[in-house]
Amino acid sequence: MILRVDDVAFRYRSVPVLDGVSFSLNRGEVLAVLGNNGAGKSTLIKVINKILRPQRGTAYVDGKDVRSLTLLEIAQKVAYVSQRNESPRFTVFDAVLLGRKPYIKWDVTERDIQIVEDVLRRMRLEDYALRYLTELSGGELQKVVIARALAQEPEVLLFDEPTNNLDLRNQLEVLSIMRDLVKERKIAGVVVLHDLNLALRFADKFLFLKDRKVYAAGGPEVMAPEVIRAVYGVSVVVTHVSGIPVIVPLEAEQPSLPEREGASIRGDGAEDEAKLQAAAAETAMSALDGRRRRA
Ligand SMILES: Nc1ncnc2c1ncn2[C@@H]1O[C@H](COP(=O)(O)OP(=O)(O)OP(=O)(O)O)[C@@H](O)[C@H]1O
């Protein structure tokens, strides 16, 4: 087991965000962290990376309490791609080389250069190597930040909404690169995603946060319509297209109304629906009758 989060509780001043969150991840696994806006997904990622200190509970990387690790040790073990990225006046090559910083003692080695070149090739960024970050589009910049995380050669990759800003092709490319690296190097990947279809396609495990707690966690079986409806308030069907599992949202549920008012409105709705069904049945019967008479 490479990552373990044990009974973590976190609050910002007086606002509780996480309460009793636990999970573990093995080498070679990708975990998708899911939930509504504000559910605490980024906060959880920051607790794992020691950016935030939980009031209760512990995150362990490779068996070590992250609070006992120095910043350098954390940087060698955990790479973090945040939602908000800076764009200083570096070239793409230099920005990715920064990922090697936790390993560079005196000077950049041949190996560091080799790793950066490999990552740039893998991310199809070779042609951009000498461009300044300020000359890139938002999506290209996002890929550079991800490339830097890969150059860090971590044991745990933490990606907070890595597909933001990316077009369809790059979304698929970045997530498959991440998944392949996790499998190849037997590291672990934790990725915050809003797109359930991308999560289903690229993750092995899923963790839904709701009301500060883990609402559901496990393999693809937890990507069930009941869970998704409970977490997001949206009805969905899960189907398959060309062998790929696909979640199709049907409609968002209306926020529940106060009990008394809701009861009368729900009553009216039910009556309307019964009337509509009766009218539909009547139309179908008369169409059938007409066809019979013509025959
Ligand atoms: N620095 C902060 N100080 C106070 N409250 C914060 C701070 N950062 C986040 N919060 C609050 O904590 C809650 C959880 O935020 P967090 O960013 O972890 O959610 P999230 O699930 O990642 O959301 P999103 O999907 O919108 O990115 C939110 O209500 C947010 O407003």
XYZ file of C-alpha atoms and ligand atoms in Angstrom:
326
model
C 0.000 0.000 0.000
C 1.531 3.305 -1.085
C -1.030 5.778 0.238
C -3.240 5.632 3.309
C -5.502 8.331 4.650
C -6.746 7.540 8.111
C -9.709 9.285 9.784
C -8.831 12.757 8.523
C -10.837 15.729 9.802
C -10.133 19.230 8.543
C -11.753 22.628 9.061
C -10.862 26.097 7.812
C -11.163 28.227 10.955
C -14.687 27.348 12.063
C -15.842 25.746 8.774
C -15.618 21.938 8.894
C -14.797 20.460 5.465
C -13.681 16.866 6.069
C -14.713 14.551 8.863
C -13.483 10.994 9.323
C -12.191 10.523 5.758
C -10.249 7.273 5.262
C -9.082 5.325 2.236
C -6.045 3.492 0.939
C -4.436 3.022 -2.434
C -2.112 0.327 -3.726
C 0.750 0.737 -6.158
C -0.484 0.683 -9.747
C -3.897 2.141 -8.878
C -5.623 5.362 -9.902
C -8.232 6.810 -7.538
C -10.792 9.363 -8.739
C -11.965 11.767 -6.028
C -15.492 12.917 -6.827
C -18.187 15.140 -5.348
C -19.957 18.461 -5.679
C -18.252 21.844 -5.807
C -17.027 22.627 -2.321
C -17.190 18.990 -1.156
C -13.577 19.140 0.045
C -11.753 17.351 -2.791
C -8.916 19.902 -3.122
C -8.666 20.119 0.646
C -8.127 16.355 0.831
C -5.395 16.537 -1.826
C -3.665 19.323 0.130
C -3.759 17.272 3.325
C -2.008 14.396 1.522
C 0.631 16.808 0.224
C 1.201 18.352 3.665
C 0.080 21.758 2.432
C -2.705 21.626 5.026
C -2.430 20.083 8.461
C -5.541 18.148 9.525
C -6.949 18.726 13.012
C -7.394 14.959 13.310
C -6.140 11.887 11.459
C -3.090 11.203 9.319
C -1.984 10.699 5.730
C 0.744 8.111 5.150
C 2.851 7.909 1.987
C 4.829 4.698 1.647
C 4.118 3.981 5.315
C 5.392 7.353 6.557
C 3.248 9.993 8.237
C 3.551 12.953 5.841
C 3.958 15.289 8.820
C 7.255 13.569 9.629
C 8.640 14.167 6.110
C 10.691 17.235 5.167
C 9.557 19.363 2.224
C 12.343 17.849 0.120
C 11.264 14.306 1.024
C 7.645 15.176 0.191
C 8.742 16.611 -3.170
C 10.598 13.378 -3.972
C 7.574 11.240 -3.126
C 4.541 13.303 -4.095
C 3.929 15.436 -7.198
C 1.010 17.821 -7.079
C -0.700 19.546 -9.972
C -2.969 22.202 -8.535
C -6.022 23.906 -10.019
C -4.334 27.274 -10.150
C -1.040 27.434 -11.974
C 1.518 30.187 -12.198
C 3.160 31.222 -15.438
C 6.571 32.777 -14.813
C 9.018 33.727 -17.533
C 10.494 30.275 -18.022
C 10.821 28.271 -21.176
C 8.862 25.030 -21.336
C 12.121 23.070 -20.941
C 13.141 24.982 -17.810
C 9.659 24.694 -16.312
C 9.732 20.910 -16.695
C 13.340 20.761 -15.462
C 12.097 22.398 -12.237
C 10.403 19.076 -11.535
C 13.906 17.637 -11.056
C 14.739 20.177 -8.342
C 14.204 17.795 -5.407
C 16.959 15.558 -6.870
C 19.496 18.133 -8.080
C 22.417 18.381 -5.626
C 24.944 20.663 -7.325
C 24.205 20.791 -10.983
C 21.790 19.361 -13.522
C 22.973 15.896 -14.622
C 22.702 14.130 -17.980
C 20.006 11.972 -16.398
C 17.912 15.027 -15.438
C 18.123 16.296 -19.036
C 17.217 12.850 -20.351
C 14.171 12.628 -18.080
C 12.944 16.071 -19.133
C 13.379 15.197 -22.818
C 11.500 11.917 -22.336
C 8.625 13.614 -20.571
C 8.396 16.348 -23.223
C 8.266 13.675 -25.909
C 5.652 11.697 -24.015
C 3.465 14.777 -23.590
C 4.092 15.752 -27.230
C 5.605 19.041 -26.114
C 9.043 18.713 -27.818
C 8.232 21.418 -30.341
C 7.399 23.818 -27.524
C 10.602 23.230 -25.508
C 12.116 26.656 -26.163
C 8.906 28.661 -25.987
C 8.225 30.860 -22.997
C 5.291 29.865 -20.816
C 3.717 33.255 -21.478
C 3.526 32.275 -25.166
C 1.383 29.183 -24.539
C -2.370 28.676 -24.573
C -4.104 27.729 -21.297
C -4.258 24.066 -22.342
C -0.619 23.925 -23.433
C 0.416 25.476 -20.143
C -1.646 22.883 -18.283
C 0.252 20.137 -20.111
C 3.582 21.709 -19.128
C 2.577 21.731 -15.459
C 1.619 18.068 -15.730
C 4.921 17.332 -17.510
C 6.784 18.933 -14.597
C 4.939 16.651 -12.156
C 5.928 13.611 -14.229
C 9.590 14.734 -14.364
C 9.515 14.716 -10.566
C 9.262 10.884 -10.773
C 7.056 10.691 -7.680
C 5.571 7.692 -5.893
C 2.198 9.432 -5.688
C 0.766 11.743 -8.339
C -1.891 14.162 -7.115
C -3.866 15.817 -9.912
C -6.509 18.410 -9.066
C -8.798 18.710 -12.092
C -5.965 18.129 -14.597
C -8.305 18.238 -17.588
C -9.443 21.831 -16.943
C -8.580 23.922 -20.006
C -7.805 20.875 -22.127
C -9.560 20.060 -25.389
C -11.084 16.624 -25.910
C -7.986 15.049 -27.409
C -5.694 16.412 -24.696
C -8.093 15.331 -21.918
C -7.894 11.741 -23.122
C -4.164 11.980 -23.775
C -3.242 13.426 -20.369
C -5.348 10.932 -18.442
C -4.073 7.964 -20.399
C -0.463 9.109 -19.909
C -1.165 9.345 -16.181
C -2.785 5.910 -16.064
C 0.021 4.303 -18.097
C 2.699 5.843 -15.858
C 0.922 4.672 -12.726
C 0.785 1.122 -14.086
C 4.295 1.087 -15.601
C 6.113 2.571 -12.620
C 3.860 1.013 -9.997
C 3.143 4.347 -8.386
C -0.291 5.667 -7.351
C -2.457 8.397 -8.886
C -5.125 10.459 -7.144
C -7.131 12.590 -9.515
C -9.928 15.043 -8.767
C -12.392 15.033 -11.646
C -15.821 16.492 -12.341
C -16.379 14.400 -15.443
C -17.712 11.043 -14.266
C -17.157 9.475 -17.673
C -13.461 10.330 -17.638
C -13.275 9.017 -14.074
C -14.944 5.757 -15.038
C -12.650 5.352 -18.001
C -9.308 6.098 -16.374
C -9.608 5.289 -12.670
C -9.576 1.937 -10.891
C -11.153 3.185 -7.680
C -13.646 5.923 -6.838
C -14.236 8.010 -3.732
C -17.354 10.161 -3.444
C -17.253 12.954 -0.847
C -20.536 14.309 0.493
C -21.388 16.256 3.642
C -17.752 16.119 4.782
C -17.650 12.307 4.725
C -16.903 9.494 2.309
C -20.357 8.744 0.897
C -19.190 5.754 -1.170
C -15.844 4.245 -2.132
C -14.685 1.209 -4.063
C -14.299 -0.148 -7.595
C -16.496 0.540 -10.648
C -19.491 -0.943 -8.811
C -19.820 2.276 -6.763
C -20.435 4.261 -9.973
C -24.071 3.306 -9.608
C -27.089 5.496 -10.514
C -28.278 5.543 -6.853
C -24.902 6.815 -5.628
C -24.634 9.466 -8.361
C -28.208 10.636 -7.680
C -27.550 10.873 -3.954
C -24.288 12.781 -4.394
C -25.122 15.099 -7.309
C -28.949 15.116 -7.309
C -28.965 13.995 -10.952
C -30.635 10.887 -12.368
C -28.379 8.937 -14.720
C -28.264 5.703 -16.645
C -25.082 3.704 -17.045
C -24.710 2.070 -20.429
C -21.945 0.862 -22.780
C -20.841 2.278 -26.121
C -18.231 0.274 -28.073
C -17.406 -1.554 -24.851
C -16.762 1.715 -22.956
C -18.972 2.334 -19.907
C -20.844 5.606 -20.290
C -22.873 7.596 -17.761
C -25.733 9.524 -19.330
C -27.321 12.230 -17.155
C -31.113 12.317 -17.519
C -32.147 15.316 -15.478
C -31.325 17.220 -12.336
C -33.739 16.722 -9.481
C -35.542 19.804 -8.214
C -34.392 20.907 -4.770
C -36.870 19.517 -2.230
C -39.653 21.881 -1.144
C -40.779 22.543 2.419
C -42.843 19.567 3.592
C -46.428 21.046 3.602
C -46.068 23.010 0.366
C -44.192 20.109 -1.227
C -46.943 17.635 -0.322
C -49.670 19.556 -2.171
C -47.433 20.242 -5.180
C -46.308 16.619 -5.325
C -50.008 15.602 -5.168
C -50.876 17.869 -8.120
C -47.873 16.542 -10.058
C -48.940 12.950 -9.508
C -52.473 13.743 -10.699
C -51.129 15.517 -13.787
C -48.903 12.577 -14.549
C -51.837 10.126 -14.175
C -53.940 12.308 -16.527
C -51.090 12.425 -19.079
C -50.680 8.652 -18.925
C -54.433 8.127 -19.379
C -54.456 10.520 -22.363
C -51.449 8.741 -23.917
C -53.150 5.348 -23.464
C -56.352 6.723 -25.026
C -54.455 8.078 -28.059
C -52.669 4.762 -28.523
C -55.968 2.821 -28.309
C -57.738 5.034 -30.841
C -54.765 4.802 -33.239
C -54.939 1.019 -32.900
C -58.713 1.047 -33.476
C -58.277 3.192 -36.605
C -55.657 0.780 -37.961
C -57.978 -2.189 -37.221
C -60.893 -0.478 -38.963
C -58.709 0.256 -42.049
C -57.440 -3.356 -42.145
N -8.554 28.871 2.358
C -9.830 28.648 2.687
N -10.404 29.280 3.735
C -11.692 29.064 4.078
N -12.500 28.192 3.450
C -11.987 27.535 2.393
C -10.641 27.724 1.959
N -10.406 26.938 0.884
C -11.576 26.278 0.655
N -12.518 26.626 1.554
C -13.894 26.105 1.641
O -13.824 24.724 1.961
C -14.793 23.988 1.231
C -14.109 22.886 0.438
O -13.294 23.482 -0.555
P -12.477 22.613 -1.603
O -11.720 23.562 -2.474
O -11.712 21.562 -0.891
O -13.685 21.930 -2.410
P -13.670 21.129 -3.798
O -14.460 19.889 -3.577
O -12.278 20.956 -4.289
O -14.478 22.143 -4.714
P -14.443 22.408 -6.319
O -15.022 21.181 -6.947
O -15.362 23.572 -6.460
O -13.038 22.703 -6.727
C -15.545 24.998 0.365
O -16.735 25.342 1.029
C -14.604 26.187 0.310
O -15.345 27.382 0.197
